[in-house]
Short mmCIF file of C-alpha atoms and ligand atoms in Angstrom, two decimals:
data_model
loop_
_atom_site.label_atom_id
_atom_site.label_comp_id
_atom_site.label_asym_id
_atom_site.label_seq_id
_atom_site.Cartn_x
_atom_site.Cartn_y
_atom_site.Cartn_z
CA MET A 1 -22.51 7.40 6.15
CA ASP A 2 -19.68 5.35 7.72
CA PHE A 3 -19.21 1.89 6.28
CA ALA A 4 -17.40 -1.40 6.73
CA ALA A 5 -16.10 -3.32 3.73
CA VAL A 6 -16.09 -7.05 3.05
CA ILE A 7 -13.38 -7.91 0.52
CA VAL A 8 -13.90 -11.24 -1.16
CA ALA A 9 -10.48 -12.82 -1.78
CA ALA A 10 -11.31 -16.52 -1.41
CA GLY A 11 -11.26 -17.44 -5.10
CA ARG A 12 -8.54 -19.28 -7.01
CA GLY A 13 -8.69 -17.06 -10.11
CA ALA A 14 -7.96 -19.89 -12.53
CA ARG A 15 -8.85 -17.83 -15.61
CA ALA A 16 -5.95 -15.41 -14.99
CA GLY A 17 -3.43 -18.28 -15.13
CA GLY A 18 -0.13 -18.28 -13.25
CA PRO A 19 1.05 -20.22 -10.20
CA VAL A 20 -0.39 -17.80 -7.63
CA PRO A 21 -4.07 -16.77 -7.23
CA LYS A 22 -4.50 -13.45 -9.03
CA GLN A 23 -5.25 -11.41 -5.90
CA TYR A 24 -1.77 -12.32 -4.60
CA ARG A 25 0.06 -11.59 -7.84
CA ARG A 26 2.22 -8.50 -7.93
CA LEU A 27 1.08 -5.41 -9.74
CA GLY A 28 4.05 -3.04 -9.68
CA ALA A 29 5.58 -3.14 -6.22
CA MET A 30 2.64 -4.67 -4.35
CA THR A 31 0.02 -7.37 -4.72
CA VAL A 32 -3.40 -6.84 -6.28
CA LEU A 33 -4.98 -7.42 -2.87
CA GLU A 34 -2.82 -4.83 -1.09
CA ARG A 35 -3.73 -2.31 -3.79
CA THR A 36 -7.45 -3.05 -3.36
CA LEU A 37 -7.19 -2.71 0.42
CA ARG A 38 -5.31 0.60 0.11
CA ALA A 39 -7.97 1.91 -2.30
CA MET A 40 -10.72 1.07 0.19
CA LEU A 41 -8.77 2.40 3.21
CA ALA A 42 -8.26 5.66 1.29
CA HIS A 43 -11.97 6.45 1.83
CA PRO A 44 -12.32 8.55 4.99
CA ARG A 45 -15.65 6.90 5.96
CA CYS A 46 -14.24 3.36 5.89
CA THR A 47 -14.22 2.24 9.54
CA ARG A 48 -13.09 -1.38 9.09
CA ILE A 49 -12.32 -4.01 6.50
CA GLN A 50 -13.06 -7.71 6.73
CA VAL A 51 -11.22 -9.81 4.15
CA VAL A 52 -12.45 -13.32 3.35
CA ILE A 53 -9.59 -15.60 2.24
CA HIS A 54 -9.10 -19.14 0.98
CA PRO A 55 -8.03 -21.60 3.72
CA GLU A 56 -4.69 -22.20 1.93
CA ASP A 57 -3.83 -18.51 1.67
CA ALA A 58 -3.11 -17.50 5.29
CA ASP A 59 0.63 -17.03 4.62
CA ARG A 60 0.02 -15.20 1.34
CA TYR A 61 -2.44 -12.89 3.09
CA ALA A 62 0.03 -12.16 5.90
CA ALA A 63 2.73 -11.29 3.37
CA ALA A 64 0.39 -9.15 1.25
CA THR A 65 -0.72 -7.06 4.23
CA ALA A 66 2.58 -6.89 6.15
CA ALA A 67 3.18 -3.26 5.16
CA LEU A 68 -0.38 -2.16 5.98
CA ALA A 69 -0.16 -0.85 9.51
CA ASP A 70 -3.84 0.12 9.66
CA PRO A 71 -5.99 -0.80 12.67
CA ARG A 72 -9.10 -0.78 10.46
CA LEU A 73 -7.92 -4.02 8.85
CA ARG A 74 -9.37 -6.92 10.86
CA ARG A 75 -8.05 -10.48 11.03
CA PRO A 76 -9.16 -12.36 7.89
CA VAL A 77 -11.84 -15.03 7.97
CA VAL A 78 -11.80 -18.16 5.86
CA GLY A 79 -14.33 -18.41 3.04
CA ALA A 80 -16.60 -21.25 1.95
CA ALA A 81 -17.36 -23.20 -1.22
CA THR A 82 -19.45 -20.51 -2.94
CA ARG A 83 -19.04 -16.77 -3.26
CA ALA A 84 -22.33 -16.14 -1.44
CA ALA A 85 -21.35 -18.38 1.47
CA SER A 86 -17.95 -16.64 1.68
CA VAL A 87 -19.61 -13.21 1.82
CA GLY A 88 -21.95 -14.56 4.50
CA ARG A 89 -18.94 -15.45 6.67
CA GLY A 90 -17.45 -12.00 6.16
CA LEU A 91 -20.72 -10.36 7.19
CA ALA A 92 -21.07 -12.61 10.24
CA ALA A 93 -17.56 -11.59 11.35
CA LEU A 94 -18.65 -7.94 11.41
CA GLU A 95 -21.78 -8.60 13.46
CA ASP A 96 -20.15 -8.11 16.88
CA ASP A 97 -19.69 -4.42 16.06
CA ALA A 98 -22.29 -3.96 13.35
CA PRO A 99 -21.76 -1.06 10.94
CA GLU A 100 -24.63 0.95 9.48
CA ALA A 101 -23.63 0.16 5.91
CA VAL A 102 -21.47 -2.47 4.30
CA LEU A 103 -19.78 -2.48 0.91
CA ILE A 104 -18.98 -5.88 -0.60
CA HIS A 105 -16.07 -5.67 -3.01
CA ASP A 106 -14.00 -7.96 -5.24
CA ALA A 107 -10.33 -8.31 -4.25
CA ALA A 108 -9.49 -8.22 -7.97
CA ARG A 109 -10.78 -4.65 -8.51
CA PRO A 110 -7.82 -2.59 -7.25
CA PHE A 111 -8.72 0.63 -9.06
CA VAL A 112 -11.94 1.47 -7.22
CA THR A 113 -12.07 5.19 -6.42
CA VAL A 114 -13.40 7.34 -3.59
CA ALA A 115 -15.86 8.86 -6.11
CA VAL A 116 -17.36 5.46 -7.01
CA ILE A 117 -17.67 4.56 -3.33
CA ASP A 118 -19.35 7.91 -2.64
CA ARG A 119 -21.93 7.31 -5.37
CA VAL A 120 -22.78 3.88 -3.94
CA LEU A 121 -23.04 5.21 -0.37
CA ALA A 122 -25.30 8.08 -1.47
CA ALA A 123 -27.78 5.65 -3.04
CA ILE A 124 -28.08 3.25 -0.08
CA GLY A 125 -31.17 3.65 2.12
CA PRO A 126 -33.66 1.64 4.15
CA GLY A 127 -34.71 -1.27 1.95
CA ARG A 128 -32.45 0.05 -0.80
CA ALA A 129 -29.14 -1.26 -2.08
CA ALA A 130 -26.86 0.08 -4.82
CA PHE A 131 -23.97 -0.91 -7.02
CA PRO A 132 -21.81 0.76 -9.68
CA ALA A 133 -22.17 -0.27 -13.29
CA LEU A 134 -21.41 0.91 -16.81
CA PRO A 135 -24.00 1.24 -19.56
CA ILE A 136 -23.39 -1.06 -22.50
CA VAL A 137 -22.26 0.94 -25.54
CA ASP A 138 -21.51 -1.88 -28.01
CA ALA A 139 -24.15 -3.43 -30.24
CA LEU A 140 -25.43 -6.75 -28.90
CA TRP A 141 -25.83 -9.73 -31.19
CA SER A 142 -26.48 -13.37 -30.48
CA ALA A 143 -24.90 -16.17 -32.48
CA ASP A 144 -25.42 -19.94 -32.72
CA ALA A 145 -22.89 -22.70 -32.04
CA ASP A 146 -21.32 -22.17 -35.50
CA ALA A 147 -20.84 -18.43 -34.78
CA VAL A 148 -23.56 -17.53 -37.27
CA VAL A 149 -25.41 -14.43 -36.13
CA THR A 150 -29.00 -15.18 -35.21
CA GLY A 151 -30.35 -11.84 -34.07
CA ALA A 152 -29.91 -8.35 -32.63
CA HIS A 153 -30.68 -7.40 -29.03
CA PRO A 154 -31.49 -3.95 -27.70
CA ARG A 155 -28.80 -2.62 -25.35
CA GLU A 156 -31.00 0.08 -23.81
CA GLY A 157 -31.37 -0.41 -20.09
CA LEU A 158 -28.53 -2.96 -19.86
CA TRP A 159 -25.64 -2.41 -17.46
CA ARG A 160 -22.33 -4.17 -16.74
CA ALA A 161 -22.10 -4.65 -12.98
CA GLN A 162 -19.04 -3.69 -10.92
CA THR A 163 -18.40 -3.71 -7.20
CA PRO A 164 -18.56 -2.49 -4.44
CA GLN A 165 -22.18 -3.44 -3.93
CA GLY A 166 -23.60 -1.47 -1.00
CA PHE A 167 -26.26 -2.35 1.57
CA ARG A 168 -27.63 -1.56 5.00
CA PHE A 169 -25.67 -4.05 7.09
CA ASP A 170 -28.55 -5.58 9.06
CA GLU A 171 -30.63 -5.99 5.88
CA ILE A 172 -28.01 -7.82 3.82
CA LEU A 173 -26.97 -9.99 6.77
CA ALA A 174 -30.60 -11.12 7.20
CA ALA A 175 -30.96 -11.63 3.43
CA HIS A 176 -27.83 -13.80 3.34
CA ARG A 177 -29.05 -15.93 6.23
CA ALA A 178 -32.37 -16.52 4.47
CA GLY A 179 -30.94 -16.62 0.95
CA ASP A 180 -29.53 -19.04 -1.60
CA ALA A 181 -25.88 -19.98 -1.03
CA GLY A 182 -25.49 -20.46 -4.79
CA ALA A 183 -26.64 -16.93 -5.71
CA PRO A 184 -24.27 -15.32 -8.25
CA ASP A 185 -23.86 -12.08 -6.31
CA ASP A 186 -25.24 -9.98 -3.51
CA VAL A 187 -27.60 -8.06 -5.76
CA ALA A 188 -29.39 -11.32 -6.48
CA ILE A 189 -29.62 -12.05 -2.75
CA ALA A 190 -30.89 -8.54 -2.00
CA ARG A 191 -33.55 -8.66 -4.71
CA ALA A 192 -34.70 -12.10 -3.55
CA ALA A 193 -35.18 -10.53 -0.11
CA GLY A 194 -37.38 -7.81 -1.59
CA MET A 195 -34.87 -4.94 -1.55
CA GLU A 196 -34.87 -2.29 -4.22
CA VAL A 197 -31.48 -2.19 -5.93
CA ARG A 198 -30.23 0.89 -7.78
CA VAL A 199 -27.48 1.32 -10.32
CA VAL A 200 -25.01 4.21 -9.98
CA MET A 201 -22.34 5.18 -12.50
CA GLY A 202 -19.20 3.05 -12.25
CA ASP A 203 -15.71 3.79 -13.56
CA GLY A 204 -14.05 2.23 -16.62
CA ASN A 205 -10.86 1.62 -14.63
CA ASN A 206 -12.73 -0.23 -11.89
CA PHE A 207 -12.47 -3.42 -13.90
CA LYS A 208 -12.07 -6.89 -12.46
CA ILE A 209 -8.72 -8.53 -13.20
CA THR A 210 -9.92 -11.79 -14.70
CA LEU A 211 -7.79 -12.79 -17.68
CA ALA A 212 -4.02 -12.73 -18.17
CA GLU A 213 -4.31 -9.70 -20.49
CA ASP A 214 -6.08 -7.74 -17.74
CA PHE A 215 -2.74 -7.69 -15.91
CA ASP A 216 -1.17 -5.83 -18.84
CA ARG A 217 -3.88 -3.18 -18.66
CA ALA A 218 -3.51 -2.98 -14.88
CA GLU A 219 0.29 -2.61 -15.14
CA ARG A 220 -0.18 0.29 -17.56
CA LEU A 221 -2.59 2.01 -15.18
CA VAL A 222 -0.16 1.60 -12.28
CA ARG A 223 2.66 3.09 -14.36
CA ASP A 224 0.48 6.04 -15.37
CA ARG A 225 -0.25 6.79 -11.73
CA MET A 226 3.29 6.35 -10.45
CA ASP A 227 4.12 8.89 -7.76
CA ILE A 228 7.84 9.78 -7.61
CA ARG A 229 9.14 11.87 -4.72
CA SER A 230 12.55 13.05 -3.65
CA GLY A 231 13.84 14.37 -0.36
CA THR A 232 17.10 15.77 0.98
CA GLY A 233 18.81 15.56 4.34
CA PHE A 234 21.71 17.41 5.94
CA ASP A 235 23.42 16.82 9.28
CA VAL A 236 26.51 17.87 11.21
CA HIS A 237 28.17 16.40 14.28
CA ALA A 238 31.22 17.83 16.05
CA PHE A 239 34.25 15.77 17.00
CA GLY A 240 34.60 14.97 20.69
CA PRO A 241 36.49 12.54 22.85
CA GLY A 242 36.69 8.96 21.65
CA ASP A 243 38.64 6.47 19.57
CA HIS A 244 36.24 5.77 16.71
CA VAL A 245 33.40 7.20 14.65
CA VAL A 246 30.32 5.40 13.25
CA LEU A 247 29.48 6.47 9.71
CA CYS A 248 26.62 4.86 7.74
CA GLY A 249 26.64 2.03 10.25
CA VAL A 250 30.37 1.26 9.92
CA ARG A 251 32.74 1.68 12.86
CA ILE A 252 35.98 3.41 11.85
CA PRO A 253 38.90 3.68 14.33
CA PHE A 254 39.89 7.36 14.62
CA GLY A 255 41.59 9.80 16.96
CA HIS A 256 38.23 11.39 17.94
CA GLY A 257 34.66 10.35 18.39
CA LEU A 258 31.57 12.26 17.22
CA SER A 259 29.47 13.92 19.87
CA GLY A 260 25.70 13.74 19.81
CA HIS A 261 22.70 12.41 21.64
CA SER A 262 22.57 9.11 19.74
CA ASP A 263 25.55 7.29 18.20
CA ALA A 264 26.07 10.48 16.12
CA ASP A 265 26.07 8.63 12.80
CA VAL A 266 25.90 11.77 10.73
CA GLY A 267 25.60 9.92 7.40
CA MET A 268 22.73 7.72 8.48
CA HIS A 269 20.97 10.74 9.99
CA ALA A 270 21.16 12.63 6.68
CA ILE A 271 19.80 9.59 4.79
CA THR A 272 16.99 9.10 7.29
CA ASP A 273 16.00 12.77 7.02
CA ALA A 274 16.02 12.51 3.22
CA ILE A 275 13.45 9.68 3.40
CA PHE A 276 11.29 11.54 5.94
CA GLY A 277 11.61 14.57 3.66
CA ALA A 278 10.38 12.69 0.58
CA LEU A 279 7.36 11.55 2.63
CA ALA A 280 6.83 15.07 4.04
CA GLU A 281 6.75 13.46 7.49
CA GLY A 282 9.05 15.77 9.45
CA ASP A 283 12.56 14.75 10.49
CA ILE A 284 14.47 12.53 12.92
CA GLY A 285 14.15 15.12 15.68
CA GLN A 286 10.36 14.94 15.54
CA TRP A 287 10.19 11.13 15.49
CA PHE A 288 12.97 10.66 18.09
CA PRO A 289 13.12 13.81 20.23
CA PRO A 290 16.62 14.47 21.70
CA SER A 291 14.83 15.42 24.92
CA ASP A 292 13.63 11.82 25.29
CA PRO A 293 16.23 9.87 27.33
CA GLN A 294 15.32 6.56 25.64
CA TRP A 295 17.21 7.65 22.49
CA LYS A 296 20.43 8.53 24.36
CA GLY A 297 23.23 6.57 22.72
CA ALA A 298 20.74 4.89 20.38
CA GLU A 299 22.09 3.13 17.32
CA SER A 300 20.96 5.06 14.28
CA HIS A 301 19.70 2.03 12.35
CA ILE A 302 16.59 2.35 14.54
CA PHE A 303 15.90 5.77 12.98
CA LEU A 304 16.52 4.56 9.45
CA ALA A 305 14.32 1.49 9.96
CA LYS A 306 11.53 3.78 11.17
CA ALA A 307 11.75 5.91 8.04
CA MET A 308 11.63 2.75 5.89
CA GLU A 309 8.60 1.51 7.85
CA ARG A 310 6.80 4.81 7.21
CA ALA A 311 7.63 4.63 3.49
CA ALA A 312 6.18 1.11 3.27
CA ALA A 313 3.07 2.09 5.22
CA ARG A 314 2.49 4.93 2.76
CA GLY A 315 2.93 2.59 -0.24
CA PHE A 316 6.39 3.81 -1.29
CA THR A 317 9.55 1.90 -2.08
CA VAL A 318 12.99 3.50 -2.02
CA SER A 319 14.35 3.71 -5.53
CA SER A 320 17.73 5.28 -4.67
CA LEU A 321 19.76 6.75 -1.83
CA ASP A 322 22.81 8.98 -2.25
CA CYS A 323 24.93 10.25 0.63
CA THR A 324 27.98 12.54 0.61
CA LEU A 325 30.18 12.71 3.71
CA ILE A 326 32.19 15.94 4.04
CA CYS A 327 35.37 15.81 6.12
CA GLU A 328 39.19 16.00 5.88
CA ALA A 329 39.55 12.79 7.92
CA PRO A 330 39.00 9.94 8.46
CA LYS A 331 39.38 8.62 4.92
CA ILE A 332 35.98 7.41 3.74
CA GLY A 333 36.93 5.70 0.46
CA PRO A 334 38.23 2.45 1.97
CA HIS A 335 34.97 2.05 3.94
CA ALA A 336 32.40 3.20 1.33
CA GLU A 337 31.66 -0.34 0.14
CA ALA A 338 31.04 -1.60 3.67
CA MET A 339 28.76 1.41 4.29
CA ARG A 340 26.67 0.67 1.19
CA LYS A 341 26.42 -2.95 2.27
CA GLU A 342 25.27 -2.01 5.77
CA LEU A 343 22.71 0.49 4.44
CA ALA A 344 21.42 -2.20 2.05
CA ARG A 345 21.09 -4.63 4.96
CA ILE A 346 19.08 -2.17 7.09
CA THR A 347 16.82 -0.87 4.32
CA GLY A 348 16.37 -3.94 2.15
CA VAL A 349 17.23 -1.75 -0.85
CA ASP A 350 19.59 -3.25 -3.44
CA MET A 351 23.18 -2.12 -3.02
CA ASP A 352 23.32 -0.86 -6.61
CA ARG A 353 20.71 1.73 -5.64
CA ILE A 354 22.75 3.04 -2.70
CA SER A 355 25.66 5.45 -3.10
CA VAL A 356 28.11 6.63 -0.44
CA LYS A 357 30.82 9.07 -1.44
CA ALA A 358 33.02 11.62 0.26
CA THR A 359 34.62 14.98 -0.30
CA THR A 360 36.78 17.37 1.64
CA SER A 361 36.00 21.08 1.87
CA GLU A 362 39.53 22.06 0.82
CA ARG A 363 40.48 22.86 4.43
CA LEU A 364 37.83 25.61 4.50
CA GLY A 365 35.20 26.03 7.17
CA PHE A 366 34.49 23.82 10.17
CA THR A 367 34.97 20.56 8.27
CA GLY A 368 38.19 21.93 6.79
CA ARG A 369 39.51 22.79 10.25
CA GLY A 370 38.75 19.23 11.39
CA GLU A 371 36.08 20.26 13.90
CA GLY A 372 33.48 17.73 12.79
CA ILE A 373 31.80 15.90 9.92
CA ALA A 374 28.90 17.03 7.73
CA ALA A 375 26.72 14.80 5.58
CA MET A 376 24.16 15.45 2.88
CA ALA A 377 21.84 12.91 1.33
CA SER A 378 19.03 12.53 -1.14
CA ALA A 379 16.38 9.85 -1.40
CA THR A 380 14.06 8.98 -4.28
CA LEU A 381 10.83 7.18 -3.43
CA VAL A 382 8.39 5.61 -5.85
CA SER A 383 4.81 4.65 -5.11
CA ALA A 384 3.55 1.23 -5.99
MG1 LIG B 401 22.34 14.01 13.74
#
């Protein structure tokens, strides 16, 4: 069953502390909200996402989703005073292109999995809603105002609710319109409307970030799941007529130019290919075919920026870049600092994570004979 998701991000999250609402706080390299959106978008049956935000958070939302180039993410709508009323606005925004099913999910649960979503979807039916939950395993005791225990309570049949809560779209929309705007959650609204609601097994990591200490647990989970990738690139351009070369974005006066379809920046090409390689997304030639006249004479920062854009869209940041230029001349050393600076400017990566160095090939081979310049590069990318 295809589904749309409503992500409720309108709260202020006061219990988590801090100057920024918790859904906009960073968890590793991205915000909690971006992580939650990526987790939902990772499900192949997710056809669109409607986020409900606080009226003061438009700029925060734009920043948090800037790297998410996914057409399934719709423009956010502004929430209302209560959670139920905010969800109602999210549902109403989906009505113009109504989905069969809708999952309503907390922005502060970034570790929801495809498996949990599948279990919820499988349990939804006509007149039937579902949500994930965990059985209570601890003993339950009540205590009075002085913390003196007053009695034991059976835990059998008790569940701790998680989200996403799943419904037939038309049914929950109607229930919201008829329901109580102060209802604690959508299960309450569904039951009030006469729907049967089923519990499916949740996931211990699908917890809601509520208190400051929850961020510590979330940071540990992110570290455990860190995805580190490396890629390499290699490129060669021959010398041709001209009075300068462009290497890693820096123009160096020289007795020859470099020939090639673009500006022939052999160093930047090797770096760009290293990033595409780490992403397993082909190479410069596939993204910018030499047969396409629009790239004739193109400045190579366009290629590098594209690779960086793809890395961001896939949830990766560049941890380090290392490039070696191989030639007898021109001398690279005096320009290496300017090259690192220019690469840092284009990529947004700190200069202390970017290396440019040079070697000769001891007058051997084509570089040794002064016929051209070769470059090799490696890139290390880290998820999250
Ligand atoms: Mg090239």
